[in-house]
JSON list of C-alpha atoms in Angstrom, two decimals:
[
{"chain": "A", "resi": 1, "resn": "MET", "atom": "CA", "xyz": [0.00, 0.00, 0.00]},
{"chain": "A", "resi": 2, "resn": "PRO", "atom": "CA", "xyz": [1.52, 3.37, -0.95]},
{"chain": "A", "resi": 3, "resn": "THR", "atom": "CA", "xyz": [2.17, 5.75, 1.89]},
{"chain": "A", "resi": 4, "resn": "GLU", "atom": "CA", "xyz": [0.63, 9.18, 1.70]},
{"chain": "A", "resi": 5, "resn": "THR", "atom": "CA", "xyz": [3.03, 12.08, 2.10]},
{"chain": "A", "resi": 6, "resn": "ARG", "atom": "CA", "xyz": [1.59, 15.36, 3.23]},
{"chain": "A", "resi": 7, "resn": "PRO", "atom": "CA", "xyz": [3.24, 18.74, 3.01]},
{"chain": "A", "resi": 8, "resn": "GLU", "atom": "CA", "xyz": [4.54, 20.12, 6.28]},
{"chain": "A", "resi": 9, "resn": "PHE", "atom": "CA", "xyz": [1.88, 22.08, 8.18]},
{"chain": "A", "resi": 10, "resn": "ASP", "atom": "CA", "xyz": [2.32, 25.83, 7.76]},
{"chain": "A", "resi": 11, "resn": "PRO", "atom": "CA", "xyz": [0.20, 27.57, 10.40]},
{"chain": "A", "resi": 12, "resn": "GLU", "atom": "CA", "xyz": [0.85, 31.04, 8.98]},
{"chain": "A", "resi": 13, "resn": "ALA", "atom": "CA", "xyz": [-0.38, 29.99, 5.53]},
{"chain": "A", "resi": 14, "resn": "TYR", "atom": "CA", "xyz": [-3.34, 28.17, 7.11]},
{"chain": "A", "resi": 15, "resn": "LEU", "atom": "CA", "xyz": [-4.30, 31.33, 9.00]},
{"chain": "A", "resi": 16, "resn": "GLN", "atom": "CA", "xyz": [-4.07, 33.49, 5.88]},
{"chain": "A", "resi": 17, "resn": "ALA", "atom": "CA", "xyz": [-6.07, 30.97, 3.85]},
{"chain": "A", "resi": 18, "resn": "GLY", "atom": "CA", "xyz": [-8.77, 30.80, 6.52]},
{"chain": "A", "resi": 19, "resn": "LEU", "atom": "CA", "xyz": [-9.00, 34.56, 6.77]},
{"chain": "A", "resi": 20, "resn": "GLY", "atom": "CA", "xyz": [-9.34, 34.84, 3.00]},
{"chain": "A", "resi": 21, "resn": "LEU", "atom": "CA", "xyz": [-11.85, 32.02, 2.73]},
{"chain": "A", "resi": 22, "resn": "LEU", "atom": "CA", "xyz": [-14.07, 33.46, 5.44]},
{"chain": "A", "resi": 23, "resn": "ASP", "atom": "CA", "xyz": [-13.46, 37.09, 4.43]},
{"chain": "A", "resi": 24, "resn": "LEU", "atom": "CA", "xyz": [-12.26, 37.95, 7.93]},
{"chain": "A", "resi": 25, "resn": "THR", "atom": "CA", "xyz": [-9.81, 40.51, 9.20]},
{"chain": "A", "resi": 26, "resn": "ILE", "atom": "CA", "xyz": [-7.92, 40.37, 12.47]},
{"chain": "A", "resi": 27, "resn": "GLU", "atom": "CA", "xyz": [-5.76, 42.76, 14.41]},
{"chain": "A", "resi": 28, "resn": "PRO", "atom": "CA", "xyz": [-2.17, 42.11, 13.32]},
{"chain": "A", "resi": 29, "resn": "ASN", "atom": "CA", "xyz": [-1.04, 41.57, 16.92]},
{"chain": "A", "resi": 30, "resn": "TRP", "atom": "CA", "xyz": [-3.46, 38.60, 17.21]},
{"chain": "A", "resi": 31, "resn": "ALA", "atom": "CA", "xyz": [-1.68, 36.59, 14.51]},
{"chain": "A", "resi": 32, "resn": "PRO", "atom": "CA", "xyz": [1.15, 35.18, 16.70]},
{"chain": "A", "resi": 33, "resn": "ALA", "atom": "CA", "xyz": [-1.33, 33.84, 19.28]},
{"chain": "A", "resi": 34, "resn": "ILE", "atom": "CA", "xyz": [-3.52, 32.31, 16.57]},
{"chain": "A", "resi": 35, "resn": "VAL", "atom": "CA", "xyz": [-0.49, 30.70, 14.90]},
{"chain": "A", "resi": 36, "resn": "ALA", "atom": "CA", "xyz": [0.65, 29.30, 18.26]},
{"chain": "A", "resi": 37, "resn": "ASN", "atom": "CA", "xyz": [-2.83, 27.86, 18.84]},
{"chain": "A", "resi": 38, "resn": "LEU", "atom": "CA", "xyz": [-2.84, 26.28, 15.37]},
{"chain": "A", "resi": 39, "resn": "LYS", "atom": "CA", "xyz": [0.51, 24.62, 16.16]},
{"chain": "A", "resi": 40, "resn": "VAL", "atom": "CA", "xyz": [-0.93, 23.14, 19.37]},
{"chain": "A", "resi": 41, "resn": "LEU", "atom": "CA", "xyz": [-4.05, 21.94, 17.55]},
{"chain": "A", "resi": 42, "resn": "GLN", "atom": "CA", "xyz": [-1.95, 20.36, 14.79]},
{"chain": "A", "resi": 43, "resn": "ALA", "atom": "CA", "xyz": [0.15, 18.49, 17.36]},
{"chain": "A", "resi": 44, "resn": "ALA", "atom": "CA", "xyz": [-3.00, 17.18, 19.07]},
{"chain": "A", "resi": 45, "resn": "ALA", "atom": "CA", "xyz": [-4.48, 16.15, 15.72]},
{"chain": "A", "resi": 46, "resn": "ALA", "atom": "CA", "xyz": [-1.26, 14.30, 14.85]},
{"chain": "A", "resi": 47, "resn": "LEU", "atom": "CA", "xyz": [-1.52, 12.31, 18.09]},
{"chain": "A", "resi": 48, "resn": "VAL", "atom": "CA", "xyz": [-5.13, 11.35, 17.41]},
{"chain": "A", "resi": 49, "resn": "GLY", "atom": "CA", "xyz": [-4.54, 10.66, 13.73]},
{"chain": "A", "resi": 50, "resn": "GLY", "atom": "CA", "xyz": [-1.48, 8.56, 14.47]},
{"chain": "A", "resi": 51, "resn": "PHE", "atom": "CA", "xyz": [-3.31, 6.19, 16.81]},
{"chain": "A", "resi": 52, "resn": "ALA", "atom": "CA", "xyz": [-3.84, 2.91, 15.00]},
{"chain": "A", "resi": 53, "resn": "LEU", "atom": "CA", "xyz": [-7.24, 1.32, 15.48]},
{"chain": "A", "resi": 54, "resn": "PRO", "atom": "CA", "xyz": [-7.87, -2.35, 14.80]},
{"chain": "A", "resi": 55, "resn": "ASP", "atom": "CA", "xyz": [-10.13, -3.11, 11.83]},
{"chain": "A", "resi": 56, "resn": "GLU", "atom": "CA", "xyz": [-12.76, -4.60, 14.13]},
{"chain": "A", "resi": 57, "resn": "ALA", "atom": "CA", "xyz": [-13.07, -1.41, 16.23]},
{"chain": "A", "resi": 58, "resn": "GLU", "atom": "CA", "xyz": [-16.54, 0.12, 16.17]},
{"chain": "A", "resi": 59, "resn": "ALA", "atom": "CA", "xyz": [-17.58, 3.64, 16.98]},
{"chain": "A", "resi": 60, "resn": "ALA", "atom": "CA", "xyz": [-19.39, 3.96, 20.28]},
{"chain": "A", "resi": 61, "resn": "PRO", "atom": "CA", "xyz": [-22.96, 5.17, 19.65]},
{"chain": "A", "resi": 62, "resn": "VAL", "atom": "CA", "xyz": [-23.18, 6.89, 23.04]},
{"chain": "A", "resi": 63, "resn": "TYR", "atom": "CA", "xyz": [-20.46, 8.11, 25.36]},
{"chain": "A", "resi": 64, "resn": "GLU", "atom": "CA", "xyz": [-21.21, 7.74, 29.05]},
{"chain": "A", "resi": 65, "resn": "ALA", "atom": "CA", "xyz": [-18.79, 8.90, 31.72]}
]
């Protein structure tokens, strides 16, 4: 099975693309905090996405604590 290679995550480009897509403007001094948050979210997503599930795993219909 071929492995998928993804380009390295660029939070600055992601921010600019999102702003353009949603036609939003932000204060320039907010950008560093947003970029930092995107880096944290990307790291968390990589952990979740990298967790291998067995083929027989099923989604839980209801979560109960």
